Short mmCIF file of C-alpha atoms and ligand atoms in Angstrom, two decimals:
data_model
loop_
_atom_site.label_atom_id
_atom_site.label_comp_id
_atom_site.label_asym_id
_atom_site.label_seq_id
_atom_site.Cartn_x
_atom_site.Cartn_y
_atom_site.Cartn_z
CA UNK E 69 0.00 0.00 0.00
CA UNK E 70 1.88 3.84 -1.07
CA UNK E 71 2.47 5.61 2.07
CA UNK E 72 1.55 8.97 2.73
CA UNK E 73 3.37 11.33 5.40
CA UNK E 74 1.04 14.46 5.74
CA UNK E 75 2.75 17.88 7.89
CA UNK E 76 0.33 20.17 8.85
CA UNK E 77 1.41 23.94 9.29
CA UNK E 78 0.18 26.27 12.00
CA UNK E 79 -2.44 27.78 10.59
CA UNK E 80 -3.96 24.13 9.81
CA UNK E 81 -3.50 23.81 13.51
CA UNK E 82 -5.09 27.00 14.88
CA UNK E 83 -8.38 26.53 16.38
CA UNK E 84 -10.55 23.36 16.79
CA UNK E 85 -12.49 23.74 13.98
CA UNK E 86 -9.66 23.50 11.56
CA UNK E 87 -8.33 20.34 12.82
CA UNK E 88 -11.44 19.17 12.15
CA UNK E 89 -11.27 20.11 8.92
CA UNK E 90 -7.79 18.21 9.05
CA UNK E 91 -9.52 15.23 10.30
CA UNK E 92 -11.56 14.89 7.06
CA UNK E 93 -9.06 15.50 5.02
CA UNK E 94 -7.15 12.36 6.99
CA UNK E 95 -9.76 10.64 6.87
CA UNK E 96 -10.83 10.58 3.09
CA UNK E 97 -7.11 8.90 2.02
CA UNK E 98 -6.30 5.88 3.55
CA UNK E 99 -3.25 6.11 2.53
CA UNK E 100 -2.54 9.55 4.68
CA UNK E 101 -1.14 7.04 7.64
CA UNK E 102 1.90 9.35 9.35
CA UNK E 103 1.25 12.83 10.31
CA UNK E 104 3.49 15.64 11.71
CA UNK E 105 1.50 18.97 13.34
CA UNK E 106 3.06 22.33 13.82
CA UNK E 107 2.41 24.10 17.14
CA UNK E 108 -0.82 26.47 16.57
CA UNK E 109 -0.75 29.35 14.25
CA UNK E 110 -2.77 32.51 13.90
CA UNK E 111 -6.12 32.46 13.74
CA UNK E 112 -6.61 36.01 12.13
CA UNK E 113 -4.12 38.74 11.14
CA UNK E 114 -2.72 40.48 14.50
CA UNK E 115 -3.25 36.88 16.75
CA UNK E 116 0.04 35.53 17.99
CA UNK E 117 1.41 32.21 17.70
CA UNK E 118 2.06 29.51 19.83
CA UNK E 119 5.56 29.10 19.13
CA UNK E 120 5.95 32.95 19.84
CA UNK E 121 4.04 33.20 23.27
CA UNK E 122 6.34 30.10 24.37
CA UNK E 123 9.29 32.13 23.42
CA UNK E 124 7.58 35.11 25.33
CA UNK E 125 7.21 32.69 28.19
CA UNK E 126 10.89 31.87 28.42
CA UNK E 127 11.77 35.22 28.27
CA UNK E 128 9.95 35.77 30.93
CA UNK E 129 10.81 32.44 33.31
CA UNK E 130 15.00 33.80 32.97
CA UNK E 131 14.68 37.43 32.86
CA UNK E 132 12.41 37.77 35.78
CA UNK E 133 9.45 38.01 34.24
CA UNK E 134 5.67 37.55 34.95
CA UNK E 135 6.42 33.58 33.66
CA UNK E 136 2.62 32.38 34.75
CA UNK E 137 1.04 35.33 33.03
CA UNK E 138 2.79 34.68 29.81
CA UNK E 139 2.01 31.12 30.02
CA UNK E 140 -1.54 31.51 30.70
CA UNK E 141 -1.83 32.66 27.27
CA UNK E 142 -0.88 29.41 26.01
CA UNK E 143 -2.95 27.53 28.23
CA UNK E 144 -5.95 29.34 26.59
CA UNK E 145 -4.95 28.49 23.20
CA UNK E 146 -5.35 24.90 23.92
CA UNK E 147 -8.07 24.81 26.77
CA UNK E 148 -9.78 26.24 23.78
CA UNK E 149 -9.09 24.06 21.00
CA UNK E 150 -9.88 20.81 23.04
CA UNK E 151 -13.25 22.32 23.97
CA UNK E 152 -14.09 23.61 19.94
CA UNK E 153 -13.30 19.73 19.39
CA UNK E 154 -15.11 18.82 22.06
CA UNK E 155 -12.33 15.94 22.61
CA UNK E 156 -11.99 13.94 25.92
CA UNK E 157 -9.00 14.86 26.93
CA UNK E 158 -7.91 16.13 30.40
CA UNK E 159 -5.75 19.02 29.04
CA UNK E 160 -5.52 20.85 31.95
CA UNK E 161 -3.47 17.75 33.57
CA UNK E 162 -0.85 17.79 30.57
CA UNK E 163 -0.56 21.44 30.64
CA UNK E 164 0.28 21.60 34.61
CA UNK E 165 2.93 18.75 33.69
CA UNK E 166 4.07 20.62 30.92
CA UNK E 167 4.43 23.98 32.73
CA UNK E 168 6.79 22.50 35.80
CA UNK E 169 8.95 20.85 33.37
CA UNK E 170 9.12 24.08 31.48
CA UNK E 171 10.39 25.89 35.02
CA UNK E 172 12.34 22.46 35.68
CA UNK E 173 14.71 22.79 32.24
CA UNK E 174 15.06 26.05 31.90
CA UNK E 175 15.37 26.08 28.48
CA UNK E 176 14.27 28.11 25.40
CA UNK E 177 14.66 25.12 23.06
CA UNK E 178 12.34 22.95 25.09
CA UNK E 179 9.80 25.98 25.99
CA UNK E 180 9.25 26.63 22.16
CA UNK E 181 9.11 22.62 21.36
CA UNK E 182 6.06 21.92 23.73
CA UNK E 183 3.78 24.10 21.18
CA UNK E 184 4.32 21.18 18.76
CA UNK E 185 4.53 18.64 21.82
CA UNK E 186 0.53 19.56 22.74
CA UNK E 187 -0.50 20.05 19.34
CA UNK E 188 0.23 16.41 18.54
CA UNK E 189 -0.95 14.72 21.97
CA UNK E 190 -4.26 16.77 20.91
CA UNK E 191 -4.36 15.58 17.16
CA UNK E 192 -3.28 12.06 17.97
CA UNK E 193 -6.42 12.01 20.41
CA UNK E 194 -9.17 13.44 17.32
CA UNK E 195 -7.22 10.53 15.44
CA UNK E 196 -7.03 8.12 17.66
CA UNK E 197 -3.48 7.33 16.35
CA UNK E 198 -0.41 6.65 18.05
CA UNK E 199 1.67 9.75 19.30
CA UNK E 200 5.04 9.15 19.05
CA UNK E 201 7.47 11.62 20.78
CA UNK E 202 9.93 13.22 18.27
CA UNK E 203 11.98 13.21 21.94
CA UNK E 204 12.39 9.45 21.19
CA UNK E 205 12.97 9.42 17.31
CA UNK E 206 14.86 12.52 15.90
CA UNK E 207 18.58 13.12 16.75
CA UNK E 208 20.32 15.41 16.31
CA UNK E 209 24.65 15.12 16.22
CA UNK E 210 27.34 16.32 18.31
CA UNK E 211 27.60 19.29 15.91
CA UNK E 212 23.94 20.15 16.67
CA UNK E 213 23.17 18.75 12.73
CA UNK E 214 20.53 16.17 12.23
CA UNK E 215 21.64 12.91 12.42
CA UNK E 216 19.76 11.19 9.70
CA UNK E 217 20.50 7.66 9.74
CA UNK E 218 20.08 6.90 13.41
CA UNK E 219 16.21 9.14 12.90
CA UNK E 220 15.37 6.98 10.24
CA UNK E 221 15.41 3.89 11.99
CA UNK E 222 14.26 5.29 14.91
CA UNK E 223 11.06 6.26 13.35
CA UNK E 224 10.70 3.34 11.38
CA UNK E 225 10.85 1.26 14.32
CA UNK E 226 8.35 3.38 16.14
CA UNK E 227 5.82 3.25 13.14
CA UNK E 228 6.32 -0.70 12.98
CA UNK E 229 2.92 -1.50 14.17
CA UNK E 230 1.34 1.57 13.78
CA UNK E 231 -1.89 1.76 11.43
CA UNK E 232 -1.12 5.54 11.98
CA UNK E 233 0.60 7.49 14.17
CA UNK E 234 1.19 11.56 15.04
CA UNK E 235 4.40 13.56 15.60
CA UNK E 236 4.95 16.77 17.03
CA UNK E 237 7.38 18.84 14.67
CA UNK E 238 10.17 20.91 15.02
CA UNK E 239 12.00 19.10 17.42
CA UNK E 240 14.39 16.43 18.62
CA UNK E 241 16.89 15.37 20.92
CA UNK E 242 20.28 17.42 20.82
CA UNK E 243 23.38 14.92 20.54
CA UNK E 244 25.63 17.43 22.54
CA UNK E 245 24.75 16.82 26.12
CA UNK E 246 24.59 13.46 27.76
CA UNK E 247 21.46 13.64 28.99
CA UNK E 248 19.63 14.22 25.89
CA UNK E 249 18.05 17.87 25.91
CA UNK E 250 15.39 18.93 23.39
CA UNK E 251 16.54 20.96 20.56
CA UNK E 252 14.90 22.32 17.88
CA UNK E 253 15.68 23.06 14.51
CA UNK E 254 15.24 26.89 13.01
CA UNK E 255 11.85 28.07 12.61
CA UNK E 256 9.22 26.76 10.56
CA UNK E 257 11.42 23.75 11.09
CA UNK E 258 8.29 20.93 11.49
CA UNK E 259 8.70 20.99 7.18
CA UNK E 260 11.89 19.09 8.25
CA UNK E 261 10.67 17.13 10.97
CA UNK E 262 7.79 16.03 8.36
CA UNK E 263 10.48 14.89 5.53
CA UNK E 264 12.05 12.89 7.69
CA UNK E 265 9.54 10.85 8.62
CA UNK E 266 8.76 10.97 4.53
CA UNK E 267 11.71 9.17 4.45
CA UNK E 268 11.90 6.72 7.20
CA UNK E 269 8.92 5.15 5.90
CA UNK E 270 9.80 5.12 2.34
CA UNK E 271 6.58 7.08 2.13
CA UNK E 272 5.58 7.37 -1.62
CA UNK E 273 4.24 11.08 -1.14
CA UNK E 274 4.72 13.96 1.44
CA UNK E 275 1.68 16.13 1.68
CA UNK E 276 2.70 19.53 2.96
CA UNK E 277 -0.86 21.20 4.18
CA UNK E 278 -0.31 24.79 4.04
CA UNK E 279 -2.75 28.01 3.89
CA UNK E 280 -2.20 28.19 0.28
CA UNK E 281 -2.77 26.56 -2.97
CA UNK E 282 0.69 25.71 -3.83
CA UNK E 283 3.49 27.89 -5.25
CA UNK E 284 3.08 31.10 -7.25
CA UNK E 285 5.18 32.34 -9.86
CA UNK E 286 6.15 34.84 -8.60
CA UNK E 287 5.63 37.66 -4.93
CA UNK E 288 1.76 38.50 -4.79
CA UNK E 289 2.51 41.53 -3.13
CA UNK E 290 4.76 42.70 -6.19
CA UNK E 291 2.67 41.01 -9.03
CA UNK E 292 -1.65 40.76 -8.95
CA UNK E 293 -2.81 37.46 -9.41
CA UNK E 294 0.61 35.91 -10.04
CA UNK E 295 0.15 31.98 -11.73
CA UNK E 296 0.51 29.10 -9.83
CA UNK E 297 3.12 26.26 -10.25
CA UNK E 298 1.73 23.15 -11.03
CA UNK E 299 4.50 21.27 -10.72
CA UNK E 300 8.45 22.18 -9.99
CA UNK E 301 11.48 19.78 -10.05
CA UNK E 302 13.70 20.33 -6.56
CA UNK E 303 16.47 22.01 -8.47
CA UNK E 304 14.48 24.92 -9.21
CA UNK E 305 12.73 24.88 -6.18
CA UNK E 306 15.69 25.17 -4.53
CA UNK E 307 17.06 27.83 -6.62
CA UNK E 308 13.49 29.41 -5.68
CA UNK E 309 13.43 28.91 -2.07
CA UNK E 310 16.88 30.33 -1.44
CA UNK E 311 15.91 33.62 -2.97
CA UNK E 312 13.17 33.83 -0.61
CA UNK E 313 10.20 31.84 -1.99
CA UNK E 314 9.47 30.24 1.72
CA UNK E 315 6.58 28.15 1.88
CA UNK E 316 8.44 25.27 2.74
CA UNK E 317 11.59 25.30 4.70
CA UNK E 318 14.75 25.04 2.23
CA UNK E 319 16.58 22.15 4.49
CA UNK E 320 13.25 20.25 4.28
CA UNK E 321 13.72 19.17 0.48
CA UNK E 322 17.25 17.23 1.31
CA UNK E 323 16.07 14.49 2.57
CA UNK E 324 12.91 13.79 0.54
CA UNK E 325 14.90 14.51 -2.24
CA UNK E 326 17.82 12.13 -1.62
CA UNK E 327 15.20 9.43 -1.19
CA UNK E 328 13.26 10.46 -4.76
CA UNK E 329 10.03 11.21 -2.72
CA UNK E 330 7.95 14.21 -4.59
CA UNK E 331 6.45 16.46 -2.56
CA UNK E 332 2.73 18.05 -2.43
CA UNK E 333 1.87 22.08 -0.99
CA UNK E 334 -1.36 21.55 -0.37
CA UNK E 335 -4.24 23.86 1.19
CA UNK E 336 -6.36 23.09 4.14
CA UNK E 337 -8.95 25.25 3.46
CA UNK E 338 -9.34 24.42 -0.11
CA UNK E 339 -8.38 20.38 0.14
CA UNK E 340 -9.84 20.20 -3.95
CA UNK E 341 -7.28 22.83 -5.10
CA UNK E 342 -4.42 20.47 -7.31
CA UNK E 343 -1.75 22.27 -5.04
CA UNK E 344 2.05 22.75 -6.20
CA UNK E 345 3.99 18.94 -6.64
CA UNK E 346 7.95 18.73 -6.24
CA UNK E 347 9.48 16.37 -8.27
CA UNK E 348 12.42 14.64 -8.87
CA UNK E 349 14.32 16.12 -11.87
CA UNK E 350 14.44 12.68 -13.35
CA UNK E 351 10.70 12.51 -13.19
CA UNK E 352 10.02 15.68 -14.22
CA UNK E 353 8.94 17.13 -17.79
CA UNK E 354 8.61 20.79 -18.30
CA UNK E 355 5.22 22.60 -17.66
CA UNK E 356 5.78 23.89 -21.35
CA UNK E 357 6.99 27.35 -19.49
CA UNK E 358 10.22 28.67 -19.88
CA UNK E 359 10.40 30.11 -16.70
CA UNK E 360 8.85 28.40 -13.95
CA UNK E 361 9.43 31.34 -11.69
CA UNK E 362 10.86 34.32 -10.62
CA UNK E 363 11.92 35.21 -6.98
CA UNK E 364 13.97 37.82 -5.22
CA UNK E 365 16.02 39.31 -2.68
CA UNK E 366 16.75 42.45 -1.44
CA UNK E 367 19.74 44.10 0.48
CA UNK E 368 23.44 42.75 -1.10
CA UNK E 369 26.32 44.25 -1.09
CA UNK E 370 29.29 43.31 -3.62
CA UNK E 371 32.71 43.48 -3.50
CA UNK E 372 34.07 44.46 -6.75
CA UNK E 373 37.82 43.46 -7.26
CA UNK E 374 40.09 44.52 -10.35
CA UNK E 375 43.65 43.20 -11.14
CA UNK E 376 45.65 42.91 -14.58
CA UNK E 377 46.44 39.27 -14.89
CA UNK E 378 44.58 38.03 -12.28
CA UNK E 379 43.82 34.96 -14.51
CA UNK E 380 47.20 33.93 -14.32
CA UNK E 381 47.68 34.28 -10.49
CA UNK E 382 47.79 31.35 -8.74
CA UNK E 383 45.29 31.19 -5.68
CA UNK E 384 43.85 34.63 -6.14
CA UNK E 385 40.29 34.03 -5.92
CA UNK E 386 41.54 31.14 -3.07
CA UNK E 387 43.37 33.99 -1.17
CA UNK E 388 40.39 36.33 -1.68
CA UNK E 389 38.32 33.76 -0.06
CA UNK E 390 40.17 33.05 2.59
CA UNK E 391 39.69 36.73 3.92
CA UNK E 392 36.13 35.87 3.77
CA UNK E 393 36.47 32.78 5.42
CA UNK E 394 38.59 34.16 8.23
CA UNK E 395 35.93 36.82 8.94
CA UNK E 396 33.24 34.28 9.00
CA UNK E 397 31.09 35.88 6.05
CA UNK E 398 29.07 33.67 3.33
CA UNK E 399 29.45 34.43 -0.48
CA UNK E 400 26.60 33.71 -2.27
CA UNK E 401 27.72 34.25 -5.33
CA UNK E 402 30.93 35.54 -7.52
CA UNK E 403 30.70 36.42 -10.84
CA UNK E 404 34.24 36.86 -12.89
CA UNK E 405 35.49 37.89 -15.58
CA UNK E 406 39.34 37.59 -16.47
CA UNK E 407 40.69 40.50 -14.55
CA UNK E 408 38.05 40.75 -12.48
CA UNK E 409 35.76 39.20 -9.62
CA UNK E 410 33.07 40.57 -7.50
CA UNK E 411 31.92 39.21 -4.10
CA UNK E 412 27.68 39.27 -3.76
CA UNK E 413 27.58 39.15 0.49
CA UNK E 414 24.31 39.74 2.08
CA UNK E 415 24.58 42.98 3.53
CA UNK E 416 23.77 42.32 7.15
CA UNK E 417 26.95 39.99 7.50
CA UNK E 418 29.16 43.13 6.71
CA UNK E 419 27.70 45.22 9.43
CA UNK E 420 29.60 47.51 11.85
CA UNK E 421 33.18 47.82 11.06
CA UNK E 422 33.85 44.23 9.52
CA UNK E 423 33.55 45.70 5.82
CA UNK E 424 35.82 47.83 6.02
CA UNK E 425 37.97 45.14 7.69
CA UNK E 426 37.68 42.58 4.73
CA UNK E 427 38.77 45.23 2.03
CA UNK E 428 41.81 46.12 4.15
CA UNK E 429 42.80 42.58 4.29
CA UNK E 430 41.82 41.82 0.59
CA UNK E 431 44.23 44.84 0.04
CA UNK E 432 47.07 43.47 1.75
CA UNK E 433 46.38 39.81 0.58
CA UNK E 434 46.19 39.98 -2.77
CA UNK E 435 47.38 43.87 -3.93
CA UNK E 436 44.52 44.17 -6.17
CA UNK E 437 44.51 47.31 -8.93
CA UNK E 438 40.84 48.36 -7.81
CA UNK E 439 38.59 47.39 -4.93
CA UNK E 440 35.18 48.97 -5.32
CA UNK E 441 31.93 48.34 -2.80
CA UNK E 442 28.60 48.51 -4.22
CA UNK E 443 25.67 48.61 -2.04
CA UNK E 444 22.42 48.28 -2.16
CA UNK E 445 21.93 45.30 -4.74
CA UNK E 446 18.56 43.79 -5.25
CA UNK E 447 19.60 39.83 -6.95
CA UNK E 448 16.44 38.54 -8.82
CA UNK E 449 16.60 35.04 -10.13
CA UNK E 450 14.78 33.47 -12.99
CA UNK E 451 14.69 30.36 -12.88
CA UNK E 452 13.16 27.22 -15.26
CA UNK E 453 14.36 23.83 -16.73
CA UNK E 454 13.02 25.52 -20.20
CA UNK E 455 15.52 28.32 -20.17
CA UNK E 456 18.59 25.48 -20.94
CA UNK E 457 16.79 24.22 -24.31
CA UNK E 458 15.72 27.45 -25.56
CA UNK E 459 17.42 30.04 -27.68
CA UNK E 460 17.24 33.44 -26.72
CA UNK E 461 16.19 33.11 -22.99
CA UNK E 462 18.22 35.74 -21.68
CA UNK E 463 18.34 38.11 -24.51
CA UNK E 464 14.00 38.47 -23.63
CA UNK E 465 15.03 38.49 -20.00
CA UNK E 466 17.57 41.37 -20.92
CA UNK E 467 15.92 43.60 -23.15
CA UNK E 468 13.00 43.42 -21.08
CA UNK E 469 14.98 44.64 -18.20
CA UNK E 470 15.77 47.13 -20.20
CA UNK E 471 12.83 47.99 -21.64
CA UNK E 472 11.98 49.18 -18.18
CA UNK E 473 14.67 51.68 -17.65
CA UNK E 474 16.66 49.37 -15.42
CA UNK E 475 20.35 49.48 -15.50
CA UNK E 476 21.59 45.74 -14.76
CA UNK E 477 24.61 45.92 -12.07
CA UNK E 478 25.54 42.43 -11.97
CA UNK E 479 24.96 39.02 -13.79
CA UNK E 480 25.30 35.41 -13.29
CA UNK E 481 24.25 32.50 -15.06
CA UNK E 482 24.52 29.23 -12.59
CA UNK E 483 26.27 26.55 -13.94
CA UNK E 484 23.19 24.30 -13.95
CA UNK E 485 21.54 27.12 -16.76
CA UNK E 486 18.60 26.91 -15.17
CA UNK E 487 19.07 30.30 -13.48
CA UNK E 488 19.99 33.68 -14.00
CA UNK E 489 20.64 36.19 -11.49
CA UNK E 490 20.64 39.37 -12.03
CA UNK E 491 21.41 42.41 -9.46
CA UNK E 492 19.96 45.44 -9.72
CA UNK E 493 19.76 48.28 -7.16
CA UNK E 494 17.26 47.69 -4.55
CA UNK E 495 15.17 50.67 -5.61
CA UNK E 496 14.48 48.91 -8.90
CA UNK E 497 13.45 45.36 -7.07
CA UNK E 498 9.83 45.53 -7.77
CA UNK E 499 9.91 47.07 -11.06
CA UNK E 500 12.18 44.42 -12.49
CA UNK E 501 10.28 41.57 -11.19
CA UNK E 502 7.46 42.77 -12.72
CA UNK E 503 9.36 43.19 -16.03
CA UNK E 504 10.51 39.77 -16.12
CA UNK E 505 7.50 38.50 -15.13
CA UNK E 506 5.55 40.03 -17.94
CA UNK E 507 7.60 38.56 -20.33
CA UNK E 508 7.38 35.62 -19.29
CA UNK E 509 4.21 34.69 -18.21
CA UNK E 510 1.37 37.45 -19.69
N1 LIG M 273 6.25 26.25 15.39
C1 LIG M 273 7.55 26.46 14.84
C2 LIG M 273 7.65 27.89 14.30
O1 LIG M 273 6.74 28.68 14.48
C3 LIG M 273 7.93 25.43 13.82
C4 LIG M 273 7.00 25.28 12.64
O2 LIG M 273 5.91 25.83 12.64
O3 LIG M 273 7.38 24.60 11.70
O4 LIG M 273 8.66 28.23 13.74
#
């Protein structure tokens, strides 16, 4: 029988009468068996959630705070949702337990992983499935990274004889301590929480239940209306999702992906809506579009570097990066040209007095001819499988830029060719997207 690992995200979480909503959806697929629940989101614009009042509580607990107050807050969310659901489940009793161990650790890891922790003891009671503690099944290393291989069998092992069974996401057990503390992974982390299990269970599909319908083309709050993906391989996606496309968290596609598992954004409140599905590249053919999307990012700075014969220096671009390195600042890109190189850095990680720092030592390291800082870069990527096998791509791409007045700062084409980035200043973010998009999809 195919496998199905559904995540739920907060907002499918945020009152009772959602989750019963998430019931039926459940309930109509047999083959929906393993389900991971994010801690309760907002229930309308300006409501808080979970995850943040727990944070809120912590802050209170170690700086003094009014700790009870704060926590009363979340006691409410949940008093309420087990009433809407009108589920037999003494609540109170877990939240009384869950509030001294709270005080007991300490700790703002554990504190934000019991929104997830309740969610799932609640869910796995509408279900009537088998909770199974991510405490018990998700580890993470001695570097604080997840430890895969010993999760997977963890998790398989706890699903063994388990028709279905509920996890609480976000969280595991940290492999730095000996007494193995609760650590969680970076916000909006239960996306990786829910691909794990995906792949412990050799699931055949892993439903991600959102708020929306899947992926758009392109920012809604840059272009009206913008179309929706139908279907996206992981390479773009990624691609996407690092330029700030985040529906889904970017270190949730690893390990789906290793495991050739395609992935489904669904909708909660529109179950019937097709959704966006991540494939495989293998198994994916081209929606016919060039571009399968266009995404963005504001606030770069780059590091322009000039030096006759630079091509023939040995361990220039090596020395250059050292400085980098030293300084502890990520590159995310460097385009070159033969007597030249620029470094695109994301602005906040040359704050204070460390950018003036790195071109003193790029000075002394490598003795360049010109060092020039530009700031204030917008990088827009377009990105589609079609844009490899067509002719002409980026000469639309450019002379649409163009067409709307916008001078082009920087360019790279990734390697893969199924990108282009281009940087622009930030002022002329929104108008370029636009551009590109109607080009390529009007
Ligand atoms: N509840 C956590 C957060 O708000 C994790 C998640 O929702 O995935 O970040």
């Amino acid at each position: 029988m195919a496998i199905k690992v559904c995540k739920f995200g907060g907002t499918s979480m945020a009152d009772g009468n959602v989750i019963k909503s998430v019931k039926n959806i459940i309930d109509g697929d047999m083959d929906r068996r393993f389900i991971i629940v994010s801690a309760p989101g907002k229930r309308y614009s300006g409501d808080i959630k979970v995850t943040d009042l727990l944070y809120d509580s912590y802050n209170a607990l170690v700086s003094g705070g009014d700790f009870k107050k704060a926590f009363a807050a979340v006691k409410a969310r949940y008093v309420s949702i087990v009433k809407e659901l009108n589920l037999n489940f003494d609540i109170n009793s877990v939240l009384e337990e869950t509030e001294g161990r709270i005080i007991k650790e300490r700790s703002e890891d554990f504190t934000a992983s019991r929104g997830e922790y309740l969610c799932a003891r609640i869910v796995a009671g509408v279900l009537n499935a088998k909770f199974i503690d991510a405490e018990n099944v998700i580890f993470f290393d001695e570097n604080g990274a997840l430890n895969g291989e010993k999760s997977y069998k963890a998790v398989a092992e706890a699903v063994k004889d388990a028709p279905r069974a509920v996890f609480p996401g976000f969280y595991g057990v940290d492999g730095r301590g000996a007494d193995g503390k609760v650590k969680t992974f970076s916000r909006g982390g239960s996306d990786i929480s829910g691909a794990i299990v995906a792949r412990a269970v050799h699931a055949s599909m892993y439903e991600n239940w959102t708020d929306v319908s899947g992926f758009l083309a392109c920012d809604p709050r840059i272009v009206d209306s913008p179309r929706r993906i139908k279907s996206i391989s992981y390479k773009e996606l990624r691609e996407l999702s690092y330029m700030g496309a985040n529906v889904l968290h970017s270190e949730s596609i690893f390990p789906v992906r290793r495991a050739n598992i395609p992935i489904n954004i669904k909708n909660t409140f529109r179950p019937e809506d097709e959704g966006t599905l991540i494939l495989p590249t293998s198994r994916y053919t081209p929606c016919g579009n060039i571009v399968t999307g266009v995404a963005g990012k504001k606030n770069f700075t780059v590091i322009f570097i000039e030096k006759s014969l630079m091509n023939s220096e040995v361990g220039f671009i090596a020395d250059v990066l050292n400085v980098l390195k030293k300084e502890g600042v990520p590159v995310e890109h460097i385009p070159s040209g033969i007597d030249t190189m620029s470094l695109v850095v994301e602005s906040e990680c040359l704050q204070g007095e460390k950018l003036n720092r790195v071109i003193e030592e790029i000075k002394q390291s490598v003795e360049p001819d010109v060092v020039r800082v530009i700031e204030n870069i917008a990088l827009i990527a377009t990105v589609g499988h079609g844009m490899s096998s067509s002719v002409g791509t980026s000469s639309r791409l450019f002379s649409a830029i163009a067409a709307a007045n916008i001078n082009v700062k920087m360019i790279d084409q990734g390697s893969s060719e199924i990108n282009i980035i281009v940087g622009v200043s930030n002022n002329d973010y929104e108008k370029c997207i636009k551009a590109i998009y109607r080009e390529f999809f009007v």
